[in-house]
Each structure stands twice: as structure tokens, then as C-alpha cells.
Tab-separated table of C-alpha atoms and ligand atoms in Angstrom:
chain	number	residue	atom	x	y	z
A	1143	MET	CA	171.552	184.448	-43.635
A	1144	VAL	CA	169.449	181.477	-41.913
A	1145	GLU	CA	171.074	178.261	-43.815
A	1146	ILE	CA	168.178	176.227	-45.772
A	1147	ARG	CA	167.602	172.539	-45.110
A	1148	LYS	CA	166.117	169.861	-46.074
A	1149	PRO	CA	164.663	167.284	-44.566
A	1150	ILE	CA	164.967	163.319	-45.045
A	1151	PRO	CA	161.883	161.338	-44.470
A	1152	VAL	CA	163.147	159.191	-40.784
A	1153	SER	CA	163.594	155.535	-41.911
A	1154	GLU	CA	166.461	156.977	-44.637
A	1155	ALA	CA	168.041	158.879	-41.184
A	1156	VAL	CA	167.753	156.260	-39.195
A	1157	GLU	CA	169.002	153.439	-42.244
A	1158	ARG	CA	172.165	157.131	-42.839
A	1159	VAL	CA	173.219	156.898	-39.257
A	1160	ILE	CA	172.882	152.456	-39.408
A	1161	ALA	CA	175.439	152.335	-42.420
A	1162	ARG	CA	178.079	154.303	-40.209
A	1163	ALA	CA	177.865	151.540	-37.429
A	1164	GLU	CA	181.434	150.489	-36.754
A	1165	LYS	CA	181.456	147.663	-34.986
A	1166	THR	CA	183.164	148.211	-31.236
A	1167	GLY	CA	185.085	144.627	-30.666
A	1168	THR	CA	184.609	141.549	-28.402
A	1169	GLU	CA	185.777	140.571	-25.443
A	1170	LYS	CA	185.184	137.800	-22.924
A	1171	VAL	CA	182.750	138.170	-19.426
A	1172	PRO	CA	182.283	135.457	-16.644
A	1173	LEU	CA	178.547	133.613	-17.554
A	1174	GLY	CA	177.024	135.641	-14.844
A	1175	GLU	CA	178.193	139.655	-15.949
A	1176	SER	CA	177.068	138.603	-19.447
A	1177	THR	CA	173.116	139.412	-19.226
A	1178	GLY	CA	171.716	142.166	-21.180
A	1179	ARG	CA	175.083	142.068	-23.638
A	1180	ILE	CA	175.687	141.802	-27.160
A	1181	LEU	CA	175.787	137.378	-27.769
A	1182	ALA	CA	179.250	138.324	-30.125
A	1183	GLY	CA	179.144	135.012	-31.938
A	1184	PRO	CA	176.523	131.813	-31.801
A	1185	VAL	CA	175.972	128.859	-29.362
A	1186	ARG	CA	175.292	125.789	-30.172
A	1187	ALA	CA	175.294	122.708	-28.725
A	1188	THR	CA	178.147	121.170	-28.035
A	1189	HIS	CA	176.589	117.139	-26.734
A	1190	PRO	CA	172.663	116.427	-27.289
A	1191	VAL	CA	170.373	117.993	-24.300
A	1192	PRO	CA	169.630	115.794	-22.609
A	1193	PRO	CA	172.219	114.186	-22.893
A	1194	PHE	CA	171.328	110.457	-21.783
A	1195	ASP	CA	167.980	109.139	-21.807
A	1196	ARG	CA	166.320	109.617	-18.732
A	1197	SER	CA	163.474	110.134	-16.569
A	1198	PRO	CA	160.899	112.228	-16.383
A	1199	TYR	CA	158.848	111.397	-13.308
A	1200	ASP	CA	159.621	109.824	-9.941
A	1201	GLY	CA	158.718	105.719	-10.954
A	1202	PHE	CA	159.873	102.744	-11.677
A	1203	ALA	CA	162.476	101.536	-14.709
A	1204	VAL	CA	160.346	98.507	-17.015
A	1205	ARG	CA	160.217	96.939	-20.122
A	1206	SER	CA	157.205	98.103	-21.877
A	1207	GLN	CA	156.722	94.991	-23.360
A	1208	ASP	CA	155.938	93.196	-19.087
A	1209	THR	CA	153.345	95.785	-19.983
A	1210	LYS	CA	151.135	94.159	-22.156
A	1211	GLY	CA	147.748	93.135	-21.133
A	1212	ALA	CA	147.818	94.304	-17.662
A	1213	SER	CA	144.282	96.460	-16.125
A	1214	GLY	CA	142.469	96.826	-13.979
A	1215	ASP	CA	140.745	93.335	-13.596
A	1216	SER	CA	144.942	91.504	-14.693
A	1217	ARG	CA	147.364	93.367	-12.361
A	1218	ILE	CA	151.026	93.167	-12.926
A	1219	LEU	CA	153.630	92.505	-10.910
A	1220	PHE	CA	156.615	94.011	-10.910
A	1221	ARG	CA	159.042	93.495	-8.415
A	1222	VAL	CA	162.238	96.302	-7.692
A	1223	ILE	CA	165.266	95.052	-7.961
A	1224	ASP	CA	166.891	98.552	-7.836
A	1225	GLU	CA	166.719	102.723	-7.125
A	1226	ILE	CA	168.056	105.524	-8.035
A	1227	GLY	CA	168.618	109.081	-7.894
A	1228	ALA	CA	169.136	111.997	-10.322
A	1229	GLY	CA	172.802	112.104	-10.708
A	1230	HIS	CA	172.983	108.239	-10.341
A	1231	VAL	CA	173.807	105.738	-12.195
A	1232	SER	CA	171.960	101.798	-11.484
A	1233	GLU	CA	174.665	99.123	-11.963
A	1234	LYS	CA	171.631	96.506	-12.553
A	1235	THR	CA	169.459	95.423	-15.913
A	1236	VAL	CA	166.398	95.310	-15.888
A	1237	GLY	CA	164.910	91.904	-16.134
A	1238	GLU	CA	161.198	90.242	-16.932
A	1239	ARG	CA	158.871	91.918	-13.918
A	1240	GLU	CA	161.419	93.472	-12.563
A	1241	ALA	CA	161.736	97.603	-12.347
A	1242	VAL	CA	163.980	100.420	-11.188
A	1243	ARG	CA	162.631	103.131	-8.649
A	1244	ILE	CA	164.019	106.134	-10.539
A	1245	MET	CA	163.429	109.630	-9.752
A	1246	THR	CA	163.019	112.704	-12.269
A	1247	GLY	CA	166.351	113.273	-13.893
A	1248	ALA	CA	168.465	109.797	-13.300
A	1249	PRO	CA	169.032	108.582	-16.748
A	1250	ILE	CA	167.127	104.791	-18.155
A	1251	PRO	CA	168.409	101.717	-16.753
A	1252	ASP	CA	169.986	98.987	-18.933
A	1253	GLY	CA	167.252	97.270	-20.497
A	1254	ALA	CA	164.048	99.022	-19.477
A	1255	ASP	CA	162.588	101.312	-22.164
A	1256	ALA	CA	159.447	103.279	-20.064
A	1257	VAL	CA	158.516	104.433	-17.097
A	1258	VAL	CA	155.676	103.859	-13.899
A	1259	MET	CA	154.353	106.980	-12.810
A	1260	PHE	CA	154.796	106.679	-8.822
A	1261	GLU	CA	150.463	107.616	-9.398
A	1262	GLN	CA	150.592	104.224	-11.510
A	1263	THR	CA	150.622	102.013	-9.406
A	1264	SER	CA	149.856	100.475	-6.355
A	1265	GLY	CA	152.013	98.725	-3.755
A	1266	GLU	CA	154.727	99.535	-1.595
A	1267	GLY	CA	158.178	98.615	-0.834
A	1268	ALA	CA	159.733	95.588	-2.752
A	1269	GLY	CA	156.691	95.509	-5.283
A	1270	PHE	CA	154.070	97.019	-7.134
A	1271	THR	CA	151.407	96.451	-9.190
A	1272	ILE	CA	150.479	97.563	-12.465
A	1273	ARG	CA	146.645	98.419	-14.362
A	1274	LYS	CA	147.497	99.528	-17.847
A	1275	PRO	CA	149.856	98.495	-20.797
A	1276	PHE	CA	153.166	100.798	-22.159
A	1277	ASP	CA	154.295	101.925	-25.319
A	1278	PRO	CA	158.150	101.654	-26.078
A	1279	LEU	CA	159.840	105.043	-24.418
A	1280	GLU	CA	156.335	105.743	-22.483
A	1281	ASN	CA	157.605	108.038	-19.802
A	1282	VAL	CA	160.873	108.226	-21.022
A	1283	SER	CA	163.143	111.336	-22.187
A	1284	LEU	CA	165.102	110.820	-25.002
A	1285	LYS	CA	168.739	111.641	-25.575
A	1286	GLY	CA	169.583	115.130	-27.526
A	1287	GLU	CA	165.201	115.181	-27.559
A	1288	ASP	CA	165.460	119.004	-26.448
A	1289	LEU	CA	168.811	119.702	-28.869
A	1290	GLU	CA	170.713	117.978	-31.226
A	1291	GLU	CA	174.696	117.646	-31.057
A	1292	GLY	CA	176.011	120.794	-33.070
A	1293	GLU	CA	172.570	122.294	-33.309
A	1294	GLU	CA	172.425	126.615	-33.249
A	1295	VAL	CA	170.565	127.689	-30.300
A	1296	VAL	CA	171.358	130.753	-30.114
A	1297	PRO	CA	172.556	133.259	-33.261
A	1298	ALA	CA	175.438	135.749	-32.987
A	1299	GLY	CA	174.310	139.873	-32.072
A	1300	ALA	CA	171.042	138.011	-29.254
A	1301	PHE	CA	170.477	139.862	-27.250
A	1302	ILE	CA	171.247	138.021	-23.627
A	1303	HIS	CA	168.492	137.636	-21.155
A	1304	PRO	CA	167.771	134.845	-18.572
A	1305	GLY	CA	167.423	132.171	-20.765
A	1306	THR	CA	170.115	132.327	-22.570
A	1307	ILE	CA	172.376	132.643	-19.900
A	1308	ALA	CA	169.885	128.858	-18.879
A	1309	VAL	CA	171.524	127.327	-22.972
A	1310	LEU	CA	175.732	129.015	-21.902
A	1311	ALA	CA	175.740	127.430	-18.305
A	1312	THR	CA	174.066	123.682	-20.149
A	1313	PHE	CA	177.073	124.323	-21.983
A	1314	GLY	CA	180.103	125.322	-19.538
A	1315	TYR	CA	180.476	129.014	-21.174
A	1316	ALA	CA	181.868	130.195	-17.903
A	1317	GLU	CA	183.300	133.215	-19.719
A	1318	VAL	CA	180.429	134.627	-22.804
A	1319	GLU	CA	182.445	136.444	-25.716
A	1320	VAL	CA	180.062	139.112	-26.565
A	1321	ALA	CA	180.709	142.288	-27.940
A	1322	ARG	CA	181.865	145.227	-26.133
A	1323	ARG	CA	180.432	148.643	-25.029
A	1324	PRO	CA	180.730	151.847	-26.627
A	1325	VAL	CA	181.161	154.603	-24.475
A	1326	VAL	CA	179.215	157.664	-24.707
A	1327	GLY	CA	179.579	160.729	-23.882
A	1328	ILE	CA	176.953	163.562	-22.852
A	1329	LEU	CA	177.107	167.149	-22.212
A	1330	ALA	CA	174.856	169.151	-22.452
A	1331	THR	CA	174.110	172.595	-24.400
A	1332	GLY	CA	172.650	175.437	-23.781
A	1333	THR	CA	173.771	179.237	-21.720
A	1334	GLU	CA	170.032	179.103	-19.523
A	1335	LEU	CA	171.376	175.648	-18.179
A	1336	LEU	CA	171.960	175.275	-14.047
A	1337	TYR	CA	171.987	171.502	-12.352
A	1338	VAL	CA	169.590	169.512	-11.377
A	1339	SER	CA	170.874	170.325	-7.590
A	1340	GLU	CA	170.978	174.727	-8.218
A	1341	PRO	CA	167.829	176.551	-7.457
A	1342	LEU	CA	165.595	177.290	-10.584
A	1343	ALA	CA	167.042	181.847	-11.058
A	1344	PRO	CA	165.310	183.754	-13.543
A	1345	GLY	CA	165.680	182.725	-17.237
A	1346	LYS	CA	167.717	180.153	-16.200
A	1347	ILE	CA	165.804	175.748	-16.176
A	1348	ARG	CA	167.271	172.894	-15.212
A	1349	ASN	CA	169.458	169.990	-17.216
A	1350	SER	CA	166.873	167.822	-17.452
A	1351	ASN	CA	168.536	166.154	-20.722
A	1352	GLY	CA	171.327	165.417	-19.127
A	1353	PRO	CA	170.522	163.055	-16.863
A	1354	MET	CA	167.269	162.078	-18.833
A	1355	VAL	CA	170.258	160.544	-21.434
A	1356	MET	CA	172.104	159.180	-18.979
A	1357	ALA	CA	169.422	156.844	-17.617
A	1358	GLN	CA	168.464	155.861	-21.413
A	1359	LEU	CA	171.804	154.765	-21.707
A	1360	ARG	CA	171.521	153.403	-18.133
A	1361	ARG	CA	168.025	151.363	-20.118
A	1362	MET	CA	170.768	149.781	-22.182
A	1363	GLY	CA	173.375	149.043	-19.858
A	1364	ILE	CA	175.426	150.523	-22.083
A	1365	PRO	CA	178.552	153.268	-19.519
A	1366	TYR	CA	178.883	157.111	-20.229
A	1367	ARG	CA	180.473	159.831	-18.801
A	1368	THR	CA	179.295	163.267	-18.222
A	1369	TYR	CA	180.842	166.257	-19.387
A	1370	GLY	CA	177.784	168.758	-17.552
A	1371	ALA	CA	175.978	171.372	-19.320
A	1372	GLN	CA	178.019	174.516	-21.161
A	1373	ALA	CA	177.547	177.368	-22.418
A	1374	ASP	CA	176.300	178.676	-26.020
A	1375	ASP	CA	179.593	179.705	-26.890
A	1376	LEU	CA	181.521	178.235	-29.956
A	1377	ASP	CA	185.183	177.627	-28.627
A	1378	SER	CA	184.507	176.140	-26.032
A	1379	VAL	CA	182.492	174.327	-27.038
A	1380	VAL	CA	183.838	172.949	-29.853
A	1381	GLN	CA	187.148	172.130	-27.123
A	1382	THR	CA	185.202	170.380	-24.819
A	1383	VAL	CA	182.623	167.923	-27.534
A	1384	GLU	CA	187.454	167.457	-29.183
A	1385	LYS	CA	188.174	166.056	-25.543
A	1386	ALA	CA	184.707	163.841	-25.229
A	1387	VAL	CA	185.318	162.262	-28.407
A	1388	ALA	CA	188.859	161.318	-27.987
A	1389	GLU	CA	187.199	159.733	-25.232
A	1390	THR	CA	184.171	157.774	-25.907
A	1391	ASP	CA	182.814	155.818	-28.863
A	1392	ALA	CA	180.100	158.212	-29.671
A	1393	VAL	CA	178.830	161.845	-28.081
A	1394	ILE	CA	175.411	163.062	-27.448
A	1395	THR	CA	174.981	166.767	-27.122
A	1396	THR	CA	171.626	168.160	-26.422
A	1397	GLY	CA	170.739	171.811	-27.860
A	1398	GLY	CA	172.649	174.108	-29.895
A	1399	VAL	CA	171.685	172.237	-33.027
A	1400	SER	CA	168.587	174.889	-34.751
A	1401	VAL	CA	169.541	178.013	-36.821
A	1402	GLY	CA	169.100	180.497	-33.333
A	1403	ASP	CA	171.736	182.070	-33.475
A	1404	TYR	CA	173.717	180.465	-30.040
A	1405	ASP	CA	172.755	176.957	-32.137
A	1406	PHE	CA	177.037	176.225	-32.501
A	1407	LEU	CA	176.464	172.704	-32.983
A	1408	PRO	CA	176.526	173.372	-36.495
A	1409	ALA	CA	179.921	175.733	-37.230
A	1410	VAL	CA	181.088	172.351	-33.924
A	1411	TYR	CA	180.567	170.044	-36.799
A	1412	GLU	CA	182.849	172.236	-39.045
A	1413	ARG	CA	185.503	172.799	-37.386
A	1414	LEU	CA	185.267	169.112	-36.530
A	1415	GLY	CA	185.787	168.333	-39.806
A	1416	ALA	CA	182.678	165.800	-38.740
A	1417	ASP	CA	180.625	164.400	-42.257
A	1418	VAL	CA	176.740	165.271	-41.667
A	1419	LEU	CA	174.568	162.561	-42.218
A	1420	PHE	CA	171.656	164.892	-42.001
A	1421	ASN	CA	170.548	167.730	-40.277
A	1422	LYS	CA	167.173	167.868	-40.544
A	1423	VAL	CA	164.716	165.128	-40.413
A	1424	ALA	CA	160.992	164.886	-40.939
A	1425	MET	CA	159.733	164.100	-38.093
A	1426	ARG	CA	157.935	165.686	-35.278
A	1427	PRO	CA	159.307	165.914	-32.991
A	1428	GLY	CA	163.263	166.919	-33.192
A	1429	SER	CA	163.389	167.515	-36.923
A	1430	VAL	CA	166.510	169.273	-36.660
A	1431	THR	CA	168.371	166.329	-34.483
A	1432	THR	CA	171.444	165.462	-36.891
A	1433	VAL	CA	173.687	163.132	-36.745
A	1434	ALA	CA	177.611	163.125	-37.913
A	1435	ALA	CA	180.385	160.410	-38.411
A	1436	GLY	CA	184.104	160.698	-37.996
A	1437	GLY	CA	187.038	158.475	-37.112
A	1438	GLY	CA	185.025	155.530	-36.649
A	1439	LYS	CA	182.405	157.697	-34.100
A	1440	PHE	CA	179.180	159.137	-33.671
A	1441	LEU	CA	178.233	162.796	-32.512
A	1442	PHE	CA	174.090	163.011	-32.318
A	1443	GLY	CA	173.242	166.208	-31.592
A	1444	LEU	CA	170.098	165.734	-30.496
A	1445	SER	CA	167.649	168.788	-29.887
A	1446	GLY	CA	167.401	170.012	-26.473
A	1447	ASN	CA	163.562	170.878	-26.621
A	1448	PRO	CA	162.534	167.517	-23.508
A	1449	SER	CA	160.192	165.484	-26.132
A	1450	ALA	CA	161.818	166.489	-29.157
A	1451	CYS	CA	165.342	164.869	-27.412
A	1452	PHE	CA	163.933	162.086	-25.891
A	1453	THR	CA	162.222	160.513	-29.739
A	1454	GLY	CA	165.922	161.372	-31.285
A	1455	PHE	CA	167.428	158.774	-29.291
A	1456	GLU	CA	165.507	156.401	-28.791
A	1457	LEU	CA	165.191	156.364	-32.285
A	1458	PHE	CA	168.873	156.964	-33.723
A	1459	VAL	CA	171.132	156.946	-30.808
A	1460	ARG	CA	170.274	153.725	-30.030
A	1461	PRO	CA	170.141	151.780	-33.231
A	1462	ALA	CA	173.412	152.955	-33.460
A	1463	LEU	CA	174.828	152.678	-30.452
A	1464	LEU	CA	173.069	148.624	-31.116
A	1465	ARG	CA	174.228	147.884	-33.859
A	1466	MET	CA	177.586	149.075	-33.211
A	1467	MET	CA	177.387	145.871	-30.559
A	1468	GLY	CA	176.745	144.006	-33.241
A	1469	ALA	CA	172.936	143.599	-31.798
A	1470	ARG	CA	170.839	141.858	-34.067
A	1471	LYS	CA	167.906	143.327	-33.515
A	1472	PRO	CA	168.494	146.911	-32.842
A	1473	PHE	CA	164.856	148.635	-33.290
A	1474	LEU	CA	162.083	149.882	-31.163
A	1475	PRO	CA	160.245	146.865	-31.021
A	1476	HIS	CA	156.042	148.178	-32.971
A	1477	THR	CA	153.020	146.978	-32.755
A	1478	LYS	CA	149.366	148.437	-34.026
A	1479	ALA	CA	146.991	149.547	-31.498
A	1480	VAL	CA	143.667	151.418	-31.489
A	1481	LEU	CA	144.088	155.793	-31.063
A	1482	GLY	CA	142.849	155.692	-28.145
A	1483	GLU	CA	141.661	158.978	-29.255
A	1484	ASP	CA	141.193	162.120	-31.912
A	1485	PHE	CA	144.132	163.402	-33.266
A	1486	THR	CA	143.275	165.956	-36.351
A	1487	LYS	CA	146.506	168.553	-35.445
A	1488	ALA	CA	147.525	168.406	-39.880
A	1489	ASN	CA	151.034	167.074	-39.573
A	1490	PRO	CA	153.572	166.972	-42.729
A	1491	PHE	CA	156.485	165.374	-40.986
A	1492	THR	CA	155.762	161.573	-39.230
A	1493	ARG	CA	154.793	162.416	-35.986
A	1494	PHE	CA	156.012	160.527	-32.494
A	1495	ILE	CA	153.520	160.934	-30.019
A	1496	ARG	CA	154.517	160.232	-26.089
A	1497	ALA	CA	152.358	157.889	-25.640
A	1498	VAL	CA	150.262	155.518	-23.361
A	1499	TYR	CA	149.985	151.268	-24.695
A	1500	ASP	CA	147.726	148.980	-22.461
A	1501	GLY	CA	148.260	145.934	-25.141
A	1502	LYS	CA	145.719	147.613	-27.140
A	1503	THR	CA	144.705	151.233	-27.051
A	1504	ALA	CA	147.324	153.662	-27.824
A	1505	SER	CA	146.298	157.321	-26.421
A	1506	PRO	CA	148.650	160.440	-26.019
A	1507	ALA	CA	150.175	161.077	-22.823
A	1508	GLY	CA	149.368	164.604	-22.213
A	1509	PHE	CA	150.784	167.680	-23.304
A	1510	ASN	CA	152.038	167.273	-26.261
A	1511	LYS	CA	155.087	169.969	-28.136
A	1512	SER	CA	158.439	169.594	-28.489
A	1513	ASN	CA	159.054	171.527	-25.412
A	1514	ALA	CA	156.602	169.040	-23.274
A	1515	VAL	CA	158.867	166.888	-20.183
A	1516	SER	CA	155.024	165.714	-19.021
A	1517	SER	CA	154.344	163.663	-21.329
A	1518	ILE	CA	157.582	161.835	-21.903
A	1519	ALA	CA	156.884	160.709	-17.321
A	1520	ARG	CA	153.494	159.491	-18.890
A	1521	GLY	CA	153.602	157.383	-21.746
A	1522	ASN	CA	155.351	153.784	-22.287
A	1523	ALA	CA	155.649	153.984	-26.167
A	1524	LEU	CA	155.597	156.017	-29.148
A	1525	ILE	CA	152.360	155.977	-31.284
A	1526	VAL	CA	153.735	156.626	-35.623
A	1527	LEU	CA	152.134	158.784	-37.183
A	1528	PRO	CA	152.578	159.706	-40.793
A	1529	GLY	CA	153.187	162.635	-43.071
A	1530	GLY	CA	151.380	164.211	-44.615
A	1531	SER	CA	147.448	163.256	-43.442
A	1532	ARG	CA	144.487	165.589	-42.250
A	1533	GLY	CA	143.897	164.396	-38.991
A	1534	PHE	CA	143.288	160.692	-37.113
A	1535	ARG	CA	140.391	159.883	-35.193
A	1536	LYS	CA	139.358	157.633	-32.232
A	1537	GLY	CA	139.570	154.212	-32.834
A	1538	ASP	CA	141.834	154.583	-36.326
A	1539	GLU	CA	144.507	151.669	-36.345
A	1540	VAL	CA	147.955	153.400	-36.197
A	1541	ASP	CA	151.541	152.346	-35.541
A	1542	VAL	CA	152.998	152.243	-32.241
A	1543	LEU	CA	157.078	151.720	-31.297
A	1544	LEU	CA	157.454	150.049	-27.699
A	1545	LEU	CA	159.901	151.795	-24.858
A	1546	GLY	CA	161.476	149.994	-22.762
A	1547	VAL	CA	161.698	146.842	-23.250
A	1548	GLU	CA	164.947	144.733	-23.603
A	1549	GLU	CA	164.994	142.938	-26.510
A	1550	GLY	CA	163.885	144.686	-30.090
A	1551	SER	CA	163.263	144.307	-33.568
A	1552	PRO	CA	165.407	143.212	-36.666
A	1553	GLY	CA	164.104	145.908	-38.436
A	1554	TRP	CA	162.892	149.207	-38.025
A	1555	MET	CA	159.118	150.326	-38.558
A	1556	LYS	CA	157.229	149.814	-42.421
B	1808	AMP	P1	167.372	174.701	-27.813
B	1808	AMP	O1	167.908	173.018	-28.762
B	1808	AMP	O2	169.296	174.443	-27.900
B	1808	AMP	O3	167.100	175.439	-29.160
B	1808	AMP	O4	166.612	174.518	-26.961
B	1808	AMP	C1	165.250	173.964	-26.927
B	1808	AMP	C2	164.865	174.465	-25.897
B	1808	AMP	O5	165.167	173.248	-25.262
B	1808	AMP	C3	165.404	175.418	-25.345
B	1808	AMP	O6	162.865	175.794	-24.835
B	1808	AMP	C4	166.330	175.202	-24.445
B	1808	AMP	O7	166.249	175.712	-22.576
B	1808	AMP	C5	165.434	173.419	-23.749
B	1808	AMP	N1	166.642	173.322	-23.036
B	1808	AMP	C6	167.806	172.919	-23.723
B	1808	AMP	N2	168.674	172.062	-23.272
B	1808	AMP	C7	168.330	171.698	-22.020
B	1808	AMP	C8	168.152	170.591	-21.595
B	1808	AMP	N3	169.440	170.249	-21.277
B	1808	AMP	N4	167.376	170.625	-20.528
B	1808	AMP	C9	166.274	170.720	-20.356
B	1808	AMP	N5	165.522	171.816	-21.412
B	1808	AMP	C10	166.629	171.405	-22.137
B	1809	MG	MG1	170.294	176.599	-26.337
């Protein structure tokens, strides 16, 4: 008997997955290795930035009161009493019509409250003249103008990118507390599958989903273990999935989630006693995408069809893994775009079309069936067409999910 499955909306499926994500815990890593990780706690400014009033230019530190009345016709002469580069502190106090030659980043000497840039002076050596007055604090970078002590700079759950590294380094984080990355097991199922290095044989195809999913994980910096490709045999698939579940935090299988004679994954979930969160999603491709959870671990049953497998990963696996790490922005970033060509196929389910997005227009990336492999290679985005419509016309505004962007969105596309 063929089981009747009730499709649920994509947004609800995403919510169900996210709700079951259990935190992986945290670990400390050296600063240099923290790029791409998820920050476990907020970063607060442990001191003001800059930590002292400093010069933003190469020039002369002076007392602004001494510059009053300076003009082209009535230049004012200053005497240089000291010189400092960045990293040095002047011992002198700047007095009337005195100046300290100062380089970018050096602390403003006592007495001075303004900096005259070299370009604003004439004369060399022990003295120079100026031709305009300077306001108090003109050309001075004030202590704390960038960050005040105690201010939250980056929140917990942020993705660590090069700018985050700059802040962490500023505050002396030689080690950074980050979320532990989940380890993911990958198993391709299908008696027809060959390894990449094998020659084609009648009725067989090479396993492309396994390497593709590995690359999707690698793009996220997530470690994985591969359990190869398995023939459609219930007992051996159960055995391998059990082993994978024991050794990893989440297991991705591809293939075998439909209702065909050799689609054993539903039976595998039953044998393992896993809680099936859904087994039918109102989406194309990948309506048979199944997610189960148990013992704090996920089992992602992605379709064997390459485009469906790819899409299932991006829609469900990606946010689930990011949420396990406490990421604030676990969803694919989304934007609006102009549809580049007609798409008239009637469509009861939400459709995710591999697409080429150029910053303005999004056009389908070629052969558009769930078993397509070409359009995954050509696309850099997914056009999202809501279900229940008659079709879309070139020029219509559509939603687009962006792929391969390191930082995501805080919410699922509305
Ligand atoms: P299934 O989800 O097992 O019903 O498979 C759906 C389609 O995807 C079939 O045409 C399979 O041959 C194909 N397929 C399954 N697994 C893979 C894989 N790992 N790589 C490429 N194609 C696959
Ligand atoms: Mg199969």
C-alpha cells in the first residue's frame, strides 16, 4: 500500500527543523582559526577605542588658542619643541606658540588640543607658519570615539568575518570562544550508484550527490564523515545509518525517501525509532524531503534527484546546522529581483528554481527538472515562486534566495 503523505508549507517545515536544533556547545580556538566560526558570546569593548586622544594625521600638535586670527596676510609662527611617532609619548607640555611634530597614531601631547596637518603649514626645520585658525579638538581622534568601554561590539551568535577578527584582536582575544561545529555524516543510497572514479556501466550513474553535499558542508566550514554509497538494502542501510548516527551529530542521506519499491529510508526511520518531523513538503523540487530527529541528532533524508538534494540542503540542513551553533542568521539571505524570462508552468507547490542572479535580474539557470544537474552548476541563487499561481512573466518581481553568501539572514523569507 502506498502511504499517503500530507504536504506542509516550506516555512512550517523550516520551523519544525529549527525548533529541534540542539546546541553543540562551545570551544576555544586561536584567533587566527576563528574566521568563519560562530561566536559563542558577545564581544564587549574592554577599553575605549582609541584608548587615548591621538593624531589622525602627520602634522604638528598645537594649542588652538594660539591659532586665533591666523590668515594668509597674518601668518602665525610656531616653534617645534619635540617630535613623536606612533608608539611614543611626548614628555613635553605644549606652551604658547609651541608645537610638537606628531605622526599619525601618536598621542596628543599635554597642552595641545589641535593638529595642524603638514599640508597646512609653510616652513621647515625648527619652525613653521599657519594661515588659518584651528578649533579646539580639530584634527584630533578622541579617546572612545570609535567604541566606548563596555559597549557590545558584536553579539553572540555572530558569524566571524575579517572585520570581527579586527575587533577581537583589538581587545586582546588571543583565543576566541566559538560554537563547536557539528560533525555531519553523509550516506548516498541507490543500487545504481557508482563512485566518481568508476567507469559508467549500463543502468548505473555516478554518485554526484555525495560530493556535492560534501562541498555544501565545506562551504559552511562544517566537518563531515562520509559513509560512501550504499545499495538499496534495508538491513545494510539501517546498519550504516545507525553507525553514522553514533559517530556524528547529524546524518544526511540522499535518495530512497520516496514511495518506490526500493525507497527504504522511511523504514529506516521506523527501525531507528526516530521522530519524523515531516516527510512531504509543498515544494518543488524535493517534495519528498524528510527530516527526522532523535537523541539530539538530526537525520536529513534528502531526495536523490540532484537539484532536489541541493535545494533540500540549502533550505533545511544549512539553517539547522547553523542553529545548532547558535547562529543569529541561519537562513539564506534573500532579496527581490526582476524575473528575467517567462515562467508559465502551473504550480501548486512553492517552486525553487536554480537561477542566475546578477544583482538585479534573476533568470532560470537552464534545464529545470528535479533531476537536473546542469542548472545547479550554472546557478548562484534560487528564485522562489509561490505555489497556487498561474505562472509568472518576465519583468515580474520575484523573491530570490542567495547562495554561497557567507553571512545569512536572521529570518526565513516572508
Ligand atoms: P531516489 O530519491 O532514490 O528515488 O532517486 C531519484 C533519482 O535521483 C534517481 O534517478 C536516482 O538515480 C538519482 N540519484 C539518486 N542518488 C543519487 C546520487 N547520489 N547522485 C546522483 N543521482 C542520484
Ligand atoms: Mg533510489
